[in-house]
Short mmCIF file of C-alpha atoms and ligand atoms in Angstrom, two decimals:
data_model
loop_
_atom_site.label_atom_id
_atom_site.label_comp_id
_atom_site.label_asym_id
_atom_site.label_seq_id
_atom_site.Cartn_x
_atom_site.Cartn_y
_atom_site.Cartn_z
CA UNK A 1 24.17 -13.22 -5.12
CA UNK A 2 20.47 -12.50 -5.57
CA UNK A 3 19.47 -11.15 -2.25
CA UNK A 4 16.47 -9.01 -1.57
CA UNK A 5 17.08 -5.47 -0.48
CA UNK A 6 14.31 -4.09 1.63
CA UNK A 7 15.27 -0.44 1.74
CA UNK A 8 13.90 1.81 4.42
CA UNK A 9 10.21 1.06 4.50
CA UNK A 10 9.71 4.28 6.34
CA UNK A 11 9.09 6.08 3.09
CA UNK A 12 7.57 9.08 4.64
CA UNK A 13 9.54 10.66 7.40
CA UNK A 14 8.03 12.79 10.10
CA UNK A 15 10.26 15.79 10.13
CA UNK A 16 8.78 17.67 12.98
CA UNK A 17 6.75 16.17 15.73
CA UNK A 18 6.89 18.55 18.65
CA UNK A 19 3.57 19.49 20.17
CA UNK A 20 2.54 21.12 23.39
CA UNK A 21 1.10 17.89 24.83
CA UNK A 22 3.49 15.00 24.64
CA UNK A 23 1.94 12.08 22.74
CA UNK A 24 2.03 8.46 23.86
CA UNK A 25 4.17 6.57 21.37
CA UNK A 26 4.40 2.87 20.49
CA UNK A 27 6.62 1.08 17.97
CA UNK A 28 5.57 -2.35 16.83
CA UNK A 29 6.50 -4.84 14.15
CA UNK A 30 3.39 -6.00 12.29
CA UNK A 31 2.38 -6.74 8.70
CA UNK A 32 6.04 -7.44 8.01
CA UNK A 33 7.14 -3.90 8.74
CA UNK A 34 8.01 -1.44 11.49
CA UNK A 35 5.12 0.76 12.61
CA UNK A 36 4.89 3.85 14.79
CA UNK A 37 1.72 4.95 16.54
CA UNK A 38 1.69 8.38 18.19
CA UNK A 39 -1.48 9.22 20.11
CA UNK A 40 -2.33 12.45 21.86
CA UNK A 41 -4.36 10.57 24.45
CA UNK A 42 -3.69 8.15 27.27
CA UNK A 43 -1.87 4.82 27.50
CA UNK A 44 -5.09 2.85 26.97
CA UNK A 45 -5.67 4.58 23.62
CA UNK A 46 -2.21 3.59 22.40
CA UNK A 47 -2.75 0.01 23.63
CA UNK A 48 -6.09 -0.15 21.80
CA UNK A 49 -4.44 1.12 18.60
CA UNK A 50 -1.72 -1.54 18.78
CA UNK A 51 -4.21 -4.35 19.43
CA UNK A 52 -6.29 -3.23 16.47
CA UNK A 53 -3.22 -3.45 14.22
CA UNK A 54 -2.37 -6.90 15.57
CA UNK A 55 -5.96 -8.07 15.11
CA UNK A 56 -5.98 -6.98 11.46
CA UNK A 57 -2.51 -8.44 10.86
CA UNK A 58 -3.75 -11.84 12.09
CA UNK A 59 -6.80 -11.58 9.81
CA UNK A 60 -5.11 -10.40 6.63
CA UNK A 61 -1.73 -12.14 6.59
CA UNK A 62 -1.25 -14.24 3.48
CA UNK A 63 1.06 -16.70 5.28
CA UNK A 64 -0.57 -17.11 8.73
CA UNK A 65 -2.58 -20.35 8.53
CA UNK A 66 -5.27 -18.96 10.84
CA UNK A 67 -5.91 -15.85 8.75
CA UNK A 68 -8.95 -15.15 6.62
CA UNK A 69 -6.78 -14.61 3.55
CA UNK A 70 -5.18 -18.02 4.10
CA UNK A 71 -8.66 -19.57 4.38
CA UNK A 72 -9.68 -17.88 1.13
CA UNK A 73 -6.56 -19.20 -0.59
CA UNK A 74 -7.04 -22.78 0.58
CA UNK A 75 -10.74 -23.49 1.03
CA UNK A 76 -13.73 -23.34 -1.28
CA UNK A 77 -16.06 -22.13 1.49
CA UNK A 78 -14.02 -19.90 3.78
CA UNK A 79 -15.69 -18.13 6.70
CA UNK A 80 -14.61 -14.52 6.56
CA UNK A 81 -14.80 -11.74 9.12
CA UNK A 82 -16.52 -8.44 8.28
CA UNK A 83 -13.23 -6.51 7.97
CA UNK A 84 -11.91 -8.95 5.40
CA UNK A 85 -15.03 -8.54 3.25
CA UNK A 86 -14.85 -4.74 3.53
CA UNK A 87 -11.20 -4.70 2.50
CA UNK A 88 -11.88 -7.05 -0.40
CA UNK A 89 -14.63 -4.65 -1.52
CA UNK A 90 -12.12 -1.76 -1.45
CA UNK A 91 -9.50 -3.82 -3.30
CA UNK A 92 -11.96 -4.83 -6.03
CA UNK A 93 -13.15 -1.23 -6.36
CA UNK A 94 -9.58 0.09 -6.76
CA UNK A 95 -8.96 -2.69 -9.27
CA UNK A 96 -12.05 -1.66 -11.26
CA UNK A 97 -11.19 2.05 -11.17
CA UNK A 98 -7.63 1.44 -12.32
CA UNK A 99 -8.43 -0.97 -15.14
CA UNK A 100 -6.81 -3.84 -13.25
CA UNK A 101 -3.48 -2.07 -12.57
CA UNK A 102 -4.18 -2.95 -8.94
CA UNK A 103 -5.13 -6.60 -8.77
CA UNK A 104 -5.63 -8.50 -5.49
CA UNK A 105 -5.18 -11.83 -7.33
CA UNK A 106 -1.56 -11.01 -8.23
CA UNK A 107 -0.16 -13.42 -5.59
CA UNK A 108 0.87 -16.29 -7.94
CA UNK A 109 3.19 -13.78 -9.64
CA UNK A 110 4.47 -12.36 -6.33
CA UNK A 111 5.36 -15.93 -5.28
CA UNK A 112 6.89 -16.77 -8.65
CA UNK A 113 9.19 -13.75 -8.50
CA UNK A 114 10.16 -14.88 -4.99
CA UNK A 115 9.07 -11.77 -3.10
CA UNK A 116 7.69 -14.07 -0.40
CA UNK A 117 11.10 -15.75 0.04
CA UNK A 118 14.65 -14.88 1.10
CA UNK A 119 16.16 -15.30 -2.35
CA UNK A 120 14.82 -14.35 -5.74
CA UNK A 121 15.57 -14.99 -9.37
CA UNK A 122 14.02 -13.90 -12.64
CA UNK A 123 11.49 -16.55 -13.71
CA UNK A 124 11.25 -17.84 -17.27
CA UNK A 125 8.64 -16.34 -19.61
CA UNK A 126 6.86 -19.75 -19.63
CA UNK A 127 6.55 -19.68 -15.83
CA UNK A 128 5.24 -16.11 -16.00
CA UNK A 129 2.69 -17.09 -18.64
CA UNK A 130 1.53 -20.04 -16.50
CA UNK A 131 1.08 -17.81 -13.44
CA UNK A 132 -0.70 -15.11 -15.49
CA UNK A 133 -3.40 -17.66 -16.31
CA UNK A 134 -4.58 -17.46 -12.65
CA UNK A 135 -4.29 -13.68 -12.27
CA UNK A 136 -7.26 -11.39 -12.85
CA UNK A 137 -9.83 -10.41 -10.22
CA UNK A 138 -12.58 -10.47 -12.87
CA UNK A 139 -12.00 -14.11 -13.71
CA UNK A 140 -10.52 -15.58 -10.55
CA UNK A 141 -12.66 -13.99 -7.85
CA UNK A 142 -16.35 -14.24 -7.13
CA UNK A 143 -17.06 -10.85 -5.57
CA UNK A 144 -20.59 -11.77 -4.48
CA UNK A 145 -19.64 -14.99 -2.69
CA UNK A 146 -16.26 -13.64 -1.47
CA UNK A 147 -14.48 -16.75 -2.72
CA UNK A 148 -11.89 -17.52 -5.32
CA UNK A 149 -13.51 -19.21 -8.26
CA UNK A 150 -13.44 -22.98 -7.53
CA UNK A 151 -11.64 -23.85 -10.76
CA UNK A 152 -9.21 -20.98 -10.46
CA UNK A 153 -8.47 -21.96 -6.84
CA UNK A 154 -7.62 -25.53 -7.76
CA UNK A 155 -5.42 -24.22 -10.58
CA UNK A 156 -3.42 -21.99 -8.25
CA UNK A 157 -5.28 -18.65 -8.00
CA UNK A 158 -4.44 -16.79 -4.78
CA UNK A 159 -5.46 -13.50 -3.18
CA UNK A 160 -2.96 -10.98 -1.74
CA UNK A 161 -4.13 -7.86 0.04
CA UNK A 162 -0.56 -6.72 0.82
CA UNK A 163 -0.88 -3.71 -1.48
CA UNK A 164 -3.81 -2.26 0.48
CA UNK A 165 -3.88 -3.85 3.98
CA UNK A 166 -1.63 -1.34 5.76
CA UNK A 167 -3.71 1.58 4.52
CA UNK A 168 -6.88 -0.17 5.67
CA UNK A 169 -5.30 -0.85 9.08
CA UNK A 170 -4.30 2.83 9.42
CA UNK A 171 -7.85 3.89 8.60
CA UNK A 172 -9.32 1.44 11.13
CA UNK A 173 -6.96 2.65 13.86
CA UNK A 174 -7.86 6.29 13.18
CA UNK A 175 -11.58 5.40 13.27
CA UNK A 176 -11.10 3.50 16.53
CA UNK A 177 -9.17 6.34 18.18
CA UNK A 178 -11.78 8.82 17.07
CA UNK A 179 -14.54 6.68 18.59
CA UNK A 180 -12.54 6.72 21.86
CA UNK A 181 -12.59 10.51 21.84
CA UNK A 182 -8.99 10.99 20.67
CA UNK A 183 -8.65 14.15 18.58
CA UNK A 184 -5.04 13.91 17.44
CA UNK A 185 -2.88 11.00 16.27
CA UNK A 186 -0.06 10.30 13.84
CA UNK A 187 0.49 6.83 12.40
CA UNK A 188 3.32 5.57 10.26
CA UNK A 189 2.55 1.98 9.36
CA UNK A 190 5.66 1.11 7.38
CA UNK A 191 5.46 4.18 5.18
CA UNK A 192 1.66 4.46 5.21
CA UNK A 193 1.22 7.74 7.04
CA UNK A 194 -2.15 8.75 8.42
CA UNK A 195 -2.97 11.71 10.62
CA UNK A 196 -6.02 12.33 12.78
CA UNK A 197 -6.89 15.96 13.45
CA UNK A 198 -4.35 18.70 13.97
CA UNK A 199 -1.53 18.94 16.45
CA UNK A 200 -2.58 20.44 19.80
CA UNK A 201 -0.21 23.40 19.29
CA UNK A 202 -1.79 24.18 15.91
CA UNK A 203 1.46 23.53 14.04
CA UNK A 204 1.14 21.89 10.62
CA UNK A 205 2.05 18.26 10.07
CA UNK A 206 5.21 18.03 7.99
CA UNK A 207 5.73 14.72 6.18
CA UNK A 208 8.70 13.98 3.96
CA UNK A 209 8.65 12.04 0.69
CA UNK A 210 11.66 9.72 0.46
CA UNK A 211 14.26 10.28 -2.24
CA UNK A 212 14.02 7.09 -4.36
CA UNK A 213 17.81 7.31 -4.96
CA UNK A 214 18.57 7.71 -1.26
CA UNK A 215 15.49 6.63 0.73
CA UNK A 216 16.75 7.74 4.14
CA UNK A 217 16.62 11.35 2.85
CA UNK A 218 13.51 13.36 2.03
CA UNK A 219 13.35 14.85 -1.46
CA UNK A 220 10.22 16.90 -0.77
CA UNK A 221 7.85 17.74 2.08
CA UNK A 222 4.10 17.94 2.44
CA UNK A 223 2.79 20.50 4.91
CA UNK A 224 -0.84 20.33 6.00
CA UNK A 225 -3.23 20.44 8.93
CA UNK A 226 -6.02 18.02 9.76
CA UNK A 227 -6.72 14.40 8.91
CA UNK A 228 -5.09 12.86 5.85
CA UNK A 229 -3.69 9.55 4.58
CA UNK A 230 -0.40 9.69 2.62
CA UNK A 231 0.96 6.52 1.06
CA UNK A 232 4.04 6.06 -1.10
CA UNK A 233 4.69 3.13 -3.43
CA UNK A 234 8.14 2.89 -4.96
CA UNK A 235 10.28 0.39 -6.78
CA UNK A 236 13.14 1.19 -4.38
CA UNK A 237 11.20 -0.18 -1.38
CA UNK A 238 11.78 -3.85 -2.19
CA UNK A 239 13.81 -5.28 -5.04
CA UNK A 240 16.59 -7.65 -6.07
CA UNK A 241 19.28 -7.40 -8.71
CA UNK A 242 20.30 -9.96 -11.31
CA UNK A 243 23.03 -9.36 -13.88
CA UNK A 244 23.03 -5.68 -12.97
CA UNK A 245 19.29 -5.25 -13.58
CA UNK A 246 16.91 -4.27 -10.80
CA UNK A 247 13.59 -6.13 -10.39
CA UNK A 248 11.13 -4.58 -7.93
CA UNK A 249 8.07 -5.90 -6.12
CA UNK A 250 5.28 -3.95 -7.81
CA UNK A 251 4.13 -6.16 -10.65
CA UNK A 252 2.14 -5.32 -13.74
CA UNK A 253 -0.75 -7.83 -13.63
CA UNK A 254 -1.01 -7.62 -17.43
CA UNK A 255 2.58 -8.59 -18.27
CA UNK A 256 3.61 -10.47 -15.12
CA UNK A 257 6.83 -8.39 -14.96
CA UNK A 258 7.78 -5.61 -12.52
CA UNK A 259 5.91 -2.50 -13.69
CA UNK A 260 8.00 -0.30 -15.97
CA UNK A 261 6.09 2.93 -16.11
CA UNK A 262 8.88 5.48 -15.95
CA UNK A 263 8.14 6.26 -12.28
CA UNK A 264 10.32 5.66 -9.26
CA UNK A 265 7.63 6.54 -6.74
CA UNK A 266 4.04 7.68 -6.35
CA UNK A 267 2.63 9.27 -3.21
CA UNK A 268 -1.16 9.33 -2.94
CA UNK A 269 -3.05 11.67 -0.59
CA UNK A 270 -6.65 10.80 0.30
CA UNK A 271 -9.09 10.94 3.16
CA UNK A 272 -9.40 7.15 3.20
CA UNK A 273 -6.32 5.10 4.10
CA UNK A 274 -7.21 1.98 2.10
CA UNK A 275 -7.96 4.04 -1.00
CA UNK A 276 -4.62 5.88 -0.69
CA UNK A 277 -2.75 2.58 -0.31
CA UNK A 278 -4.49 0.72 -3.14
CA UNK A 279 -4.17 3.68 -5.48
CA UNK A 280 -0.48 4.27 -4.74
CA UNK A 281 0.30 0.74 -5.94
CA UNK A 282 -2.03 1.09 -8.93
CA UNK A 283 -0.77 4.52 -10.08
CA UNK A 284 2.80 3.23 -9.94
CA UNK A 285 1.80 0.49 -12.38
CA UNK A 286 -0.22 2.84 -14.60
CA UNK A 287 2.46 5.49 -15.08
CA UNK A 288 1.95 9.24 -15.01
CA UNK A 289 -0.17 9.68 -18.12
CA UNK A 290 -2.87 7.14 -17.23
CA UNK A 291 -2.68 8.05 -13.54
CA UNK A 292 -3.23 11.72 -14.39
CA UNK A 293 -6.23 10.83 -16.57
CA UNK A 294 -7.72 8.92 -13.63
CA UNK A 295 -7.07 11.88 -11.31
CA UNK A 296 -8.84 14.24 -13.75
CA UNK A 297 -12.01 12.15 -13.57
CA UNK A 298 -11.83 11.68 -9.77
CA UNK A 299 -12.28 13.95 -6.78
CA UNK A 300 -11.10 11.75 -3.93
CA UNK A 301 -7.30 11.75 -4.21
CA UNK A 302 -4.23 13.82 -5.08
CA UNK A 303 -0.78 12.53 -6.05
CA UNK A 304 2.92 13.34 -6.23
CA UNK A 305 4.93 11.50 -8.89
CA UNK A 306 8.71 11.14 -9.00
CA UNK A 307 9.93 10.02 -12.39
CA UNK A 308 12.93 7.75 -13.00
CA UNK A 309 15.01 10.80 -13.90
CA UNK A 310 14.13 12.47 -10.59
CA UNK A 311 11.59 15.07 -11.76
CA UNK A 312 8.68 15.77 -9.39
CA UNK A 313 5.11 16.30 -10.62
CA UNK A 314 2.16 17.11 -8.34
CA UNK A 315 -1.58 17.28 -8.99
CA UNK A 316 -3.07 20.69 -8.09
CA UNK A 317 -4.29 19.67 -4.63
CA UNK A 318 -0.99 18.02 -3.71
CA UNK A 319 0.98 20.94 -5.18
CA UNK A 320 -0.66 23.33 -2.70
CA UNK A 321 0.86 21.28 0.17
CA UNK A 322 4.27 20.58 -1.37
CA UNK A 323 7.33 22.44 -0.09
CA UNK A 324 11.13 22.28 -0.20
CA UNK A 325 11.47 21.07 -3.79
CA UNK A 326 11.13 22.08 -7.44
CA UNK A 327 8.14 20.53 -9.11
CA UNK A 328 5.70 20.80 -12.00
CA UNK A 329 1.99 21.22 -11.31
CA UNK A 330 -0.44 18.89 -13.09
CA UNK A 331 -3.55 20.94 -13.83
CA UNK A 332 -7.12 19.75 -14.23
P1 LIG B 1 2.59 -1.34 -1.93
O1 LIG B 1 3.86 -1.32 -1.13
O2 LIG B 1 1.39 -0.88 -1.18
O3 LIG B 1 2.73 -0.67 -3.25
O4 LIG B 1 2.25 -2.87 -2.22
C1 LIG B 1 3.16 -3.73 -2.85
C2 LIG B 1 2.76 -5.16 -2.55
O5 LIG B 1 1.48 -5.43 -3.14
C3 LIG B 1 3.71 -6.17 -3.16
O6 LIG B 1 4.72 -6.54 -2.26
C4 LIG B 1 2.78 -7.33 -3.50
O7 LIG B 1 2.55 -8.14 -2.36
C5 LIG B 1 1.50 -6.64 -3.86
N1 LIG B 1 1.42 -6.25 -5.28
C6 LIG B 1 2.40 -6.17 -6.22
N2 LIG B 1 1.92 -5.73 -7.39
C7 LIG B 1 0.58 -5.54 -7.21
C8 LIG B 1 -0.47 -5.11 -8.05
N3 LIG B 1 -0.27 -4.77 -9.32
N4 LIG B 1 -1.74 -5.05 -7.52
C9 LIG B 1 -1.96 -5.39 -6.22
N5 LIG B 1 -1.00 -5.80 -5.38
C10 LIG B 1 0.26 -5.87 -5.86
MG1 LIG B 2 -0.31 0.15 -1.80
#
């Protein structure tokens, strides 16, 4: 039976959350995943955080017929909200920086592989080639008009912001809480972790990186203080098996097949949540060599890579936060 296995989306596990002031905590199901919001503030702050997530979910869902993304995918002149345009800008920028490894027009392939449905099967190469004809942000999307190219749209081009939306939502919630005067918060939006400030007792945040072989266990920990976004992308998070072969949900927009880059997960650390989310998906597709080259020419993210054989590699900045594991440092 080809049945999808959505394994523990809580990729990053909060290992220690005690603080002197008890936070207000909310758990919600949004953007197709379980989310935890922990706010060192009052009830109203937590309520505001949850409504912000729900607002963005309604805007960015690819299936909700009232969403902006749905409008983009079905109309030639969609009316988009400001947030949608901002997120599209971030998605296109990540796509540009990663040579198209992240591509917001990948949806025809995601649908073809069945990751939007309950059951999946490996498509034929002809079907993959047909879908590939509509994939490519450069060709299919008009970034000035914020529309899918008219021809591409009628041929089946579709936008999917699923690889970056949770990180954007986390960033927006942190910004909102900060504007309400909240100094400390911890968010886990289905594995997209984002912290605001430091814990009131001065203790470091301690966030686990899931073991790709056994995702309910942490294979390493990141210890840090202050505000940071940490996002993990991994083939183990969503996949199906056919004839003993595993096919996961992160697709290589160049081949149309699940990315085979020798990695089983990538965790990206950045100040901006959307950037961390978009890059984690992209670096997984790129593999360690290309991802490391991108890191060397950038100054706005750090990364931890776990290879298919279980070895852990960390860029210098991430290495200084990594504990409880053996790893190799990637130097500039
Ligand atoms: P993430 O869990 O953030 O790595 O995002 C994975 C999701 O992003 C998938 O379930 C797809 O909906 C979408 N996706 C898959 N491959 C790509 C890609 N190469 N670029 C952008 N989005 C992708
Ligand atoms: Mg992502």
